[in-house]
PDB file of C-alpha atoms in Angstrom:
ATOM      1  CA  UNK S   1      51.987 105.696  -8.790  1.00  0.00           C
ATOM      2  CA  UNK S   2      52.230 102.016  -7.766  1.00  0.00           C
ATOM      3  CA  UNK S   3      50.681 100.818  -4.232  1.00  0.00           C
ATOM      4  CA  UNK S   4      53.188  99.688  -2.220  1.00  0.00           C
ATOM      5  CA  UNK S   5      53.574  96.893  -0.043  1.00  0.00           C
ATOM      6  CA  UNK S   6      53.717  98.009   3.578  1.00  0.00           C
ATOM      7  CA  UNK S   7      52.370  94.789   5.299  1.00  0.00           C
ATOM      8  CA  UNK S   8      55.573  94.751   7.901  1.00  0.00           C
ATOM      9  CA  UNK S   9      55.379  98.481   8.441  1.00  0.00           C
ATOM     10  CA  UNK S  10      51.722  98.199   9.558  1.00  0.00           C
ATOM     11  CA  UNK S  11      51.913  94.539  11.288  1.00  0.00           C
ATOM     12  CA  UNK S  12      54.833  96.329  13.224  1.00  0.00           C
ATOM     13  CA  UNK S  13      52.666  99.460  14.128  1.00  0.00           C
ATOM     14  CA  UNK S  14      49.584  97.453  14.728  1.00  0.00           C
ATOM     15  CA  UNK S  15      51.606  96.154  18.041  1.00  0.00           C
ATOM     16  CA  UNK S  16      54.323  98.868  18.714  1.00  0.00           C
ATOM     17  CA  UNK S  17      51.474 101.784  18.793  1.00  0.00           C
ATOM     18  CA  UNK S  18      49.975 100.456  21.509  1.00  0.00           C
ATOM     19  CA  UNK S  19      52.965  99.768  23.194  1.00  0.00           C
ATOM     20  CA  UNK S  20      53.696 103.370  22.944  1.00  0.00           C
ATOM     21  CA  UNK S  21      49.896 104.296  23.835  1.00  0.00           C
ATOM     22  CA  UNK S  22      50.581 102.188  27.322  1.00  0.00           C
ATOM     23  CA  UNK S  23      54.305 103.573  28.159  1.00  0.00           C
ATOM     24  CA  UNK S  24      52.329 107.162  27.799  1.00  0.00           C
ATOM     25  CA  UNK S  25      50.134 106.599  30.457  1.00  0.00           C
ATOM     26  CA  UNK S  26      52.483 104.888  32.387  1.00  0.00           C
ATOM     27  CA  UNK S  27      54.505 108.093  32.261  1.00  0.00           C
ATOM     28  CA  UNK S  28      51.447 110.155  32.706  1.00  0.00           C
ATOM     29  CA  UNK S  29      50.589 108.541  36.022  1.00  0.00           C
ATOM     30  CA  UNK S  30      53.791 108.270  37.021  1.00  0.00           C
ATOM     31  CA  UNK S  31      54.881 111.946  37.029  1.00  0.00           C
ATOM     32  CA  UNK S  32      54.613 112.539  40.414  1.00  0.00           C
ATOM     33  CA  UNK S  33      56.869 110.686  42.168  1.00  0.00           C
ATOM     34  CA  UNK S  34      59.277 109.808  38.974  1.00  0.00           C
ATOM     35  CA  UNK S  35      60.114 111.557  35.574  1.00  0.00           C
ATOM     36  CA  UNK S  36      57.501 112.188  33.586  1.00  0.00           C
ATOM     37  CA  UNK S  37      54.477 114.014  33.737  1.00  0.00           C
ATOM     38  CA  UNK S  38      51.515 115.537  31.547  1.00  0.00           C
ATOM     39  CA  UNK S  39      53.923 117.150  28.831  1.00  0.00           C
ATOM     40  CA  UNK S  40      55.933 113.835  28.125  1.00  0.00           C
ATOM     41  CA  UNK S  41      52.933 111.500  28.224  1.00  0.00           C
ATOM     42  CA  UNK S  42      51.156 113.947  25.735  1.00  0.00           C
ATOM     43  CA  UNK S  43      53.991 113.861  23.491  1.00  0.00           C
ATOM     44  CA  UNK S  44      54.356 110.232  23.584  1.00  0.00           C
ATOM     45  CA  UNK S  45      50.582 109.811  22.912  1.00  0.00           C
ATOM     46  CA  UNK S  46      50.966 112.257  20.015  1.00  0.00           C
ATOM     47  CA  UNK S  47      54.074 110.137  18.984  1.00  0.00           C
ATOM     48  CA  UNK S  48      52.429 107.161  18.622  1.00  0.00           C
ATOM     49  CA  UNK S  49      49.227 108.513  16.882  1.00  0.00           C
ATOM     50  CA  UNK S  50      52.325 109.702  14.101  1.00  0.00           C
ATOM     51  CA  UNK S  51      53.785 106.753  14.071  1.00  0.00           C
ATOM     52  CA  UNK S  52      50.026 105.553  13.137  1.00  0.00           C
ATOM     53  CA  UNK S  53      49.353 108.086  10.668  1.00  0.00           C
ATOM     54  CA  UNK S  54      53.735 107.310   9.121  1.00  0.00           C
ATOM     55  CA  UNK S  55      52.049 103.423   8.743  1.00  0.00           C
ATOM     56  CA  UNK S  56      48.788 104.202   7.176  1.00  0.00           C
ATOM     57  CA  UNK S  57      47.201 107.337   5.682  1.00  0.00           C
ATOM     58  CA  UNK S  58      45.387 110.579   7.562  1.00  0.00           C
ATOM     59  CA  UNK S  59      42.023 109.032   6.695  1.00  0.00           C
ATOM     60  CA  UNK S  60      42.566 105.762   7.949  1.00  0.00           C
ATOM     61  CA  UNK S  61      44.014 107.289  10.887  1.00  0.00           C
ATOM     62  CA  UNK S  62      40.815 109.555  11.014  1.00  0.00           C
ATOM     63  CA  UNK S  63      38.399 106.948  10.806  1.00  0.00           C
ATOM     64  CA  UNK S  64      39.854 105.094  13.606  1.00  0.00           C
ATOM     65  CA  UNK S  65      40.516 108.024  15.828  1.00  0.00           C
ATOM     66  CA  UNK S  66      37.439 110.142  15.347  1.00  0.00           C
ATOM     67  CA  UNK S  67      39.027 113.047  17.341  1.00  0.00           C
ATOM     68  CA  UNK S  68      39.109 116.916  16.482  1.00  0.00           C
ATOM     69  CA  UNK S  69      42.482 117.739  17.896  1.00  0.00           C
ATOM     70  CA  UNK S  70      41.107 121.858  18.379  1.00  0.00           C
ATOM     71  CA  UNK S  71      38.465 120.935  20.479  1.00  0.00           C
ATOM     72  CA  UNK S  72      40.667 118.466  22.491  1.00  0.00           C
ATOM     73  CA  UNK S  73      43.343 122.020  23.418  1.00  0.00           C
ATOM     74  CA  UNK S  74      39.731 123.343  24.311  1.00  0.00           C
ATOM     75  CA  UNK S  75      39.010 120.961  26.476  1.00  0.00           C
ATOM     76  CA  UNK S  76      42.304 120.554  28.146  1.00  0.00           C
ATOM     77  CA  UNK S  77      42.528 124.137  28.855  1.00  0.00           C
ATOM     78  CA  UNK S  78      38.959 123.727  30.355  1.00  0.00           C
ATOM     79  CA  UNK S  79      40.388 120.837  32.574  1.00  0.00           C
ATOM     80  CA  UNK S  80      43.575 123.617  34.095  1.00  0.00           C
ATOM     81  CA  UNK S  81      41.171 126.158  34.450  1.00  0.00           C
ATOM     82  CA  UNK S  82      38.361 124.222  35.861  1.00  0.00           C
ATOM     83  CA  UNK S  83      40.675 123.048  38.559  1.00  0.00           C
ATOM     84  CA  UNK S  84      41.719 126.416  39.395  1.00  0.00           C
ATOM     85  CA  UNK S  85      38.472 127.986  39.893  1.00  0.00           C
ATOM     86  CA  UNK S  86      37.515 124.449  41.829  1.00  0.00           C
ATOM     87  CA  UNK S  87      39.561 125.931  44.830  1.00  0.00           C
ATOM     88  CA  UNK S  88      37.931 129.230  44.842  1.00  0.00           C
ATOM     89  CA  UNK S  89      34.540 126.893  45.953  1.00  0.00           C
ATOM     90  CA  UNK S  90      36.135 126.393  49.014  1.00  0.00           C
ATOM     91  CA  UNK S  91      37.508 129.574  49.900  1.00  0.00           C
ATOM     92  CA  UNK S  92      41.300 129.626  49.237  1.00  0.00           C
ATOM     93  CA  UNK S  93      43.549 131.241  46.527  1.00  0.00           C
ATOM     94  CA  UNK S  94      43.213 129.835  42.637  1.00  0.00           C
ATOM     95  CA  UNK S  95      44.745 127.067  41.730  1.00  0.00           C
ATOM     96  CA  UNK S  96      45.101 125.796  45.298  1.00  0.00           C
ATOM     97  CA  UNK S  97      45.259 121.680  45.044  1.00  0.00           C
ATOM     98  CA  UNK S  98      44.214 119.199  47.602  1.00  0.00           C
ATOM     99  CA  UNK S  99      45.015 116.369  48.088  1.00  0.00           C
ATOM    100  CA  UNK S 100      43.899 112.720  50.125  1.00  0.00           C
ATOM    101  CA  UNK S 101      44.284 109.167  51.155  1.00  0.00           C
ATOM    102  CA  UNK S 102      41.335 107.564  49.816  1.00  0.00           C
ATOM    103  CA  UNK S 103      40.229 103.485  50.348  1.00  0.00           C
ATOM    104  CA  UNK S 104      38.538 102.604  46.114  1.00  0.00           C
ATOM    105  CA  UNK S 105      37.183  99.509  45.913  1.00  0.00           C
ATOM    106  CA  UNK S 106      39.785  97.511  43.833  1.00  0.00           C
ATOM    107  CA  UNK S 107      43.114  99.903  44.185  1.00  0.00           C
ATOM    108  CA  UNK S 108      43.027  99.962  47.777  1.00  0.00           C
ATOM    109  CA  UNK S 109      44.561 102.890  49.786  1.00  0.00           C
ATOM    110  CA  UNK S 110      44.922 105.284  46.927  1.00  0.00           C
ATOM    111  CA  UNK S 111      47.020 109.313  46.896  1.00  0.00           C
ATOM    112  CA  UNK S 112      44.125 111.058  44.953  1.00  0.00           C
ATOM    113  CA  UNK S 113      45.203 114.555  44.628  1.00  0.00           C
ATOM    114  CA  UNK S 114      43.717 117.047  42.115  1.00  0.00           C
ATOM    115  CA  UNK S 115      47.374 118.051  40.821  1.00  0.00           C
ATOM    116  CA  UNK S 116      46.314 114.974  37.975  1.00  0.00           C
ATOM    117  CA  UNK S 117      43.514 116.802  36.870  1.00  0.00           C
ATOM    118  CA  UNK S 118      45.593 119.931  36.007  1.00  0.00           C
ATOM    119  CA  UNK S 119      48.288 117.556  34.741  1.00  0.00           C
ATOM    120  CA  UNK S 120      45.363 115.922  32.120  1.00  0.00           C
ATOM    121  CA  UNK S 121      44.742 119.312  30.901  1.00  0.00           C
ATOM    122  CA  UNK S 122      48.207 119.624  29.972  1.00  0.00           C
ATOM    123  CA  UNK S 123      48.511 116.241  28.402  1.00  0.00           C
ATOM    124  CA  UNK S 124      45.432 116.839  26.500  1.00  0.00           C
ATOM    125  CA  UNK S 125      46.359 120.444  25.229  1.00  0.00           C
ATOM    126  CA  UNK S 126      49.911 119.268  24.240  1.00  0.00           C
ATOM    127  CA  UNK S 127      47.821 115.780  22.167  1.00  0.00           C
ATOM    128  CA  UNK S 128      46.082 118.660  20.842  1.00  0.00           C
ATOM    129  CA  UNK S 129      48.708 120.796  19.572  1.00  0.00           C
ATOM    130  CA  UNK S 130      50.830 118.496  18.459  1.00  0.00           C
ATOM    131  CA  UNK S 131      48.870 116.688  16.115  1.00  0.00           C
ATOM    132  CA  UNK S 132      46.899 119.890  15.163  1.00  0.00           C
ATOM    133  CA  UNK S 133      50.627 121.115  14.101  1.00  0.00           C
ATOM    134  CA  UNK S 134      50.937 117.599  12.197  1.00  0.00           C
ATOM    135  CA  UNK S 135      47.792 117.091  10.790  1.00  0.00           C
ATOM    136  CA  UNK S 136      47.824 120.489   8.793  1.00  0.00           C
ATOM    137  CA  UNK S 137      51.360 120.246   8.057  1.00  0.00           C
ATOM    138  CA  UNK S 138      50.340 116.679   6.227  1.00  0.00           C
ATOM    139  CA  UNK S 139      46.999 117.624   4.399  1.00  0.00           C
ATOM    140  CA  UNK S 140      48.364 118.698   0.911  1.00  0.00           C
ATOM    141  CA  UNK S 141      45.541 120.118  -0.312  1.00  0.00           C
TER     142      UNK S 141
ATOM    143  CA  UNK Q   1      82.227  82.993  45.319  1.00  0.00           C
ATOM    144  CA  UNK Q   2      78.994  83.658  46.184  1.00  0.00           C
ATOM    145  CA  UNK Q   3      75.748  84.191  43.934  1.00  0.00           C
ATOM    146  CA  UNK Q   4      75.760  87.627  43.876  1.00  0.00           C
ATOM    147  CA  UNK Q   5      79.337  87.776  42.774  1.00  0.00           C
ATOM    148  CA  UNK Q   6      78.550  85.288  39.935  1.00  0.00           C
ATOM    149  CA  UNK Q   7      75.354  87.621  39.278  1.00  0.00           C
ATOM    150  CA  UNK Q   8      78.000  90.872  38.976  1.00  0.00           C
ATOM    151  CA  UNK Q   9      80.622  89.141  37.045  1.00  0.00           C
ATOM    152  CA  UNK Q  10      77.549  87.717  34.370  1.00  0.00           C
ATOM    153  CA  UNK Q  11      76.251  91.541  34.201  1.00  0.00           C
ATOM    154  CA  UNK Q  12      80.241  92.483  33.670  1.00  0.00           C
ATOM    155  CA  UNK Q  13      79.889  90.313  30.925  1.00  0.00           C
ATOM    156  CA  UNK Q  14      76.877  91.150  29.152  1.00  0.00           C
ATOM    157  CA  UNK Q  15      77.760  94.402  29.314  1.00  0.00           C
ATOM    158  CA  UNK Q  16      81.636  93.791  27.722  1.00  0.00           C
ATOM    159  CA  UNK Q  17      80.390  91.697  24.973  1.00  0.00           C
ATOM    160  CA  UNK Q  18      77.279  93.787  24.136  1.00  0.00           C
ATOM    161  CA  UNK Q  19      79.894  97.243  24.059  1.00  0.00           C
ATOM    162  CA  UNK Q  20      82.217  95.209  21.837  1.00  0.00           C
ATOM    163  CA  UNK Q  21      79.668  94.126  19.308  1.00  0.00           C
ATOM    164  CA  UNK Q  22      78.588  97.332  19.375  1.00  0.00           C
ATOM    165  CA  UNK Q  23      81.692  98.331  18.055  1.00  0.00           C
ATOM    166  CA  UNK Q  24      82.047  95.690  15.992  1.00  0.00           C
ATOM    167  CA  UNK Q  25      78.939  96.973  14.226  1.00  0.00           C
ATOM    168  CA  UNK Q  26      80.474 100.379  14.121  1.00  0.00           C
ATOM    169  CA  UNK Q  27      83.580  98.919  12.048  1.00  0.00           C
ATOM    170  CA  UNK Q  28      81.432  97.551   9.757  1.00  0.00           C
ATOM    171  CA  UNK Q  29      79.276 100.474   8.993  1.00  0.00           C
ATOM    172  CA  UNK Q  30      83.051 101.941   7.873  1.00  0.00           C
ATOM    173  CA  UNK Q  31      83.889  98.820   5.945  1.00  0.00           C
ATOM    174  CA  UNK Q  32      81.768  97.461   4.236  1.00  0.00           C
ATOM    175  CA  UNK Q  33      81.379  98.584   0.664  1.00  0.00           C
ATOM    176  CA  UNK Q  34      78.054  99.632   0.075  1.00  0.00           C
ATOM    177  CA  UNK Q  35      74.785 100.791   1.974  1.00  0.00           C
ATOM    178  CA  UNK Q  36      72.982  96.971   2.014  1.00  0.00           C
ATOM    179  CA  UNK Q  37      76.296  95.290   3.393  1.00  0.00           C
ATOM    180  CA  UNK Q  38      76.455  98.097   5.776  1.00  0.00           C
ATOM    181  CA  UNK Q  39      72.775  97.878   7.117  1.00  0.00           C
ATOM    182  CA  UNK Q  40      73.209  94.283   7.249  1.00  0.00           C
ATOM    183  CA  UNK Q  41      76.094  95.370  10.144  1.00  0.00           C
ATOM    184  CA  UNK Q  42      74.466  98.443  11.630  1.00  0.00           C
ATOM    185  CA  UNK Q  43      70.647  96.931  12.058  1.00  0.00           C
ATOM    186  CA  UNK Q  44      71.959  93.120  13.286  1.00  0.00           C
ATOM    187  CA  UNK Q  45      74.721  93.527  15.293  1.00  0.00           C
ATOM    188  CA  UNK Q  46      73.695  97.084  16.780  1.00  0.00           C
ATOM    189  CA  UNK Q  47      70.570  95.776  18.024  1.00  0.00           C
ATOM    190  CA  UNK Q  48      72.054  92.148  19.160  1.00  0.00           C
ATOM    191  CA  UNK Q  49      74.645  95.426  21.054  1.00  0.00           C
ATOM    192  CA  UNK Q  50      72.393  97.130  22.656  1.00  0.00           C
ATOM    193  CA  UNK Q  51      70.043  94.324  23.577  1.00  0.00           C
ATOM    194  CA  UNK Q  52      72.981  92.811  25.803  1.00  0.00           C
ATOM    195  CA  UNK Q  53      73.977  96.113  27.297  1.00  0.00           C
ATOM    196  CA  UNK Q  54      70.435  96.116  28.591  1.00  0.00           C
ATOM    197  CA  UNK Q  55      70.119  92.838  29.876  1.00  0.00           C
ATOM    198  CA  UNK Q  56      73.103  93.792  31.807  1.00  0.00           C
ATOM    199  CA  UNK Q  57      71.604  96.538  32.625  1.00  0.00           C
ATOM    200  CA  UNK Q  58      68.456  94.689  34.087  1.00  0.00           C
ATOM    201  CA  UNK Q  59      70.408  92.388  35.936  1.00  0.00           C
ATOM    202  CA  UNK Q  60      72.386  94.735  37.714  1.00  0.00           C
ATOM    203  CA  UNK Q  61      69.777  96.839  38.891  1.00  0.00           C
ATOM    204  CA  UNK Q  62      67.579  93.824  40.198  1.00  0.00           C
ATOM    205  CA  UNK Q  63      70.869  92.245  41.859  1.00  0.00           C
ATOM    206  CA  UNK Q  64      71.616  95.467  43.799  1.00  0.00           C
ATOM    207  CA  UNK Q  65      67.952  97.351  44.263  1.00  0.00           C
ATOM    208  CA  UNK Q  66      65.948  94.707  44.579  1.00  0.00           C
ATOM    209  CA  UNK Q  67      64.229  95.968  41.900  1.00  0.00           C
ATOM    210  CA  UNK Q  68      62.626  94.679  38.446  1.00  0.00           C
ATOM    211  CA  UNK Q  69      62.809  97.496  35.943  1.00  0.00           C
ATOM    212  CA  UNK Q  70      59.592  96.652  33.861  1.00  0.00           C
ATOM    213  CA  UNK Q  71      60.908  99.790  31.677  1.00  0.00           C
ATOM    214  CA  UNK Q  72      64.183  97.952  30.615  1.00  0.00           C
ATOM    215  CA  UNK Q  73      61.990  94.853  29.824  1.00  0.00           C
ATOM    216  CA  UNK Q  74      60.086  97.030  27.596  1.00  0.00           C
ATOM    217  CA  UNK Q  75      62.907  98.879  25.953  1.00  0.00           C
ATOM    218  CA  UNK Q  76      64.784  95.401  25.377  1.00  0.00           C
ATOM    219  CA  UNK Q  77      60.979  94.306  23.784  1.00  0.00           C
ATOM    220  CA  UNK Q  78      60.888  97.334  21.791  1.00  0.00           C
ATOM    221  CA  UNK Q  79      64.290  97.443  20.408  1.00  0.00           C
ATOM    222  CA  UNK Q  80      64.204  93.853  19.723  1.00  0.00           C
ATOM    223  CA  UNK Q  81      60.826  94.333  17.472  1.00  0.00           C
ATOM    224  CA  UNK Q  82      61.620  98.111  15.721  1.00  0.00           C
ATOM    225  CA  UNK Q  83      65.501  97.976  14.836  1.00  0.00           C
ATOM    226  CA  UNK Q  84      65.289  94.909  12.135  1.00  0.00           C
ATOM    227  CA  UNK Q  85      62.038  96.725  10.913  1.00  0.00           C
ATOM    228  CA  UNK Q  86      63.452 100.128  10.286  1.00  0.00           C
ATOM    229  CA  UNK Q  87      66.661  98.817   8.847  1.00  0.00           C
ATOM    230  CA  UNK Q  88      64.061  96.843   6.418  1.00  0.00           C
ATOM    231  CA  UNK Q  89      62.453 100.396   5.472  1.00  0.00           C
ATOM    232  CA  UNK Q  90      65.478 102.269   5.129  1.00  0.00           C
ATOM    233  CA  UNK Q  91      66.770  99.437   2.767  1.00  0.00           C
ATOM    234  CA  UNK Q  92      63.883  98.917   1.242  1.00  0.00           C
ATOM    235  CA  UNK Q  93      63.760 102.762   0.237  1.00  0.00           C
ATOM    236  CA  UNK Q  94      67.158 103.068  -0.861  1.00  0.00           C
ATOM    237  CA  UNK Q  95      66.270  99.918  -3.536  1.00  0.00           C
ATOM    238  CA  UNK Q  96      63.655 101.450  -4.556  1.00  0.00           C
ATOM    239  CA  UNK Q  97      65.190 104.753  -4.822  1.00  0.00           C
ATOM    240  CA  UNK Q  98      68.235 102.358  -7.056  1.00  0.00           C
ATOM    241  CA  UNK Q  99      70.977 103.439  -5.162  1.00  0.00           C
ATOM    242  CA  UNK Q 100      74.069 100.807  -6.416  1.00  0.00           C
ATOM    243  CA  UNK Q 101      74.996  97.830  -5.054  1.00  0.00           C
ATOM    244  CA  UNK Q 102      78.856  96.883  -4.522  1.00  0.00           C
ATOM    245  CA  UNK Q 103      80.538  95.974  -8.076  1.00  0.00           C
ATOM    246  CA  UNK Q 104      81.245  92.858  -6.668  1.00  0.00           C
ATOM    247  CA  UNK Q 105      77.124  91.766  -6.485  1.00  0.00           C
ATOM    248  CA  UNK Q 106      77.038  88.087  -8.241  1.00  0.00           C
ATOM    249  CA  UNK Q 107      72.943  88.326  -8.453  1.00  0.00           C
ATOM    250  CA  UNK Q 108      70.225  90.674  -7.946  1.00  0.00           C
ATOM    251  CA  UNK Q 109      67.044  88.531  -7.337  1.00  0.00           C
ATOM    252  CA  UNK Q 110      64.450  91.112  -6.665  1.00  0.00           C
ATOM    253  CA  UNK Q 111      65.059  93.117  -9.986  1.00  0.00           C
ATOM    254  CA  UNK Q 112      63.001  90.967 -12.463  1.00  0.00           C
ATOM    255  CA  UNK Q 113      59.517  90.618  -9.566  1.00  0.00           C
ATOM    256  CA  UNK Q 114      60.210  94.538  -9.475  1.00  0.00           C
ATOM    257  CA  UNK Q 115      60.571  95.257 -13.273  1.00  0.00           C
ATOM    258  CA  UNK Q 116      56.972  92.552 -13.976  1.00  0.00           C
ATOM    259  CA  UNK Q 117      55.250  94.753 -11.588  1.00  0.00           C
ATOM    260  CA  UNK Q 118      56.455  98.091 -13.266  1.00  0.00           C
TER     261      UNK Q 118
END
């Protein structure tokens, strides 16, 4: 088979990915007081690594995201769980959150609250599962 | 008439003419004769559509809220860069895949670079 030519599909993915990659997290962090949330910013994170591996190829793709999608549900689920048994340290029921005003350095008066943490695990397990899905749909061996 | 009244009757009319191309586009996806023609009407005008809807969109909600919608900037951004490119692809694979043009094609420049490659 010929190589094609896909110099404006990857210019165009080279830019729009990250777009995509920023608008995630933007939803991510934004999920508590607007739409959005851990599941949508996952599966806009995992949309933009497809749109990644749709402009080059699943090594490529692999070489420049050196990330083993199984371990990254592992790890999520570590994250939900972890902050469930975090309020059993301090003597109330599981997956009690808390949350606080805090003063950081550069944000300034900052809503930290321990709901995020819970809400990463989900983000990460759905990244995971989604391109765990993808990736061995794709491999043709 | 005051500004915001000029402000509401410029959104009115970003909005009209952005639903009327739209439509526009729409008639020529039924008209024209084959599938290039067509996603000449469907990718340019579409976009050119929905890119004024949004603008009007934008304006609106910062005359009345007070309030800059960075996500509308960012759709208008992203539409603007991935409609021409996906009407390229889609073209580009139904060349490739030689679906006919229109009998009424004078010339077809790319078919001689294509058949010295092959």
């Amino acid at each position: 088979m010929r190589k094609t030519n896909d110099l404006i599909l990857q210019t165009v993915t080279k830019i729009v990915s990250f777009m995509i990659f920023m608008f995630a997290l933007h939803i991510f962090f934004a999920g508590h007081n607007n739409p959005g949330g851990g599941f949508v910013g996952g599966l806009l994170t995992s949309g933009a690594i497809v749109l990644l591996l749709l402009a080059y190829d699943l090594k490529t793709v692999a070489g420049s995201l050196p990330i083993d999608y199984k371990i990254l549900i592992a790890v999520g689920l570590l994250f939900a769980v972890g902050t469930g048994l975090g309020s059993l340290v301090f003597d109330v029921p599981f997956l009690t959150h808390a949350h606080d005003i805090f003063t950081l350095p550069i944000l300034g008066e900052t809503h930290l609250h321990t709901a995020v943490l819970f809400d990463i695990g989900v983000y990460l397990v759905v990244v995971g599962t989604t391109m765990t899905i993808i990736q061995t749909i794709g491999e043709n061996e | 008439m005051n500004a915001s009244e000029i402000g509401e009757f410029l959104v009115v009319l970003l909005i009209l003419i952005g639903s009327i191309i739209s439509v526009i586009s729409a008639l020529g996806i039924i008209r024209f004769p084959d599938v290039y023609t067509r996603s000449h009407a469907a990718t340019k005008s579409a976009t050119l559509g929905v890119l004024l809807s949004l603008t009007g969109a934008f304006i609106y909600i910062w005359l009345t809220d007070h309030f800059i919608s960075v996500r509308l900037i960012l759709g208008i951004l992203f539409v603007f860069i991935t409609a021409p490119v996906s009407g390229h692809l889609i073209i580009r694979a139904a060349y490739r895949s030689h679906v006919e043009m229109t009998e009424d094609t004078v010339e077809d420049e790319l078919k001689p670079v294509l058949n010295d490659k092959r």
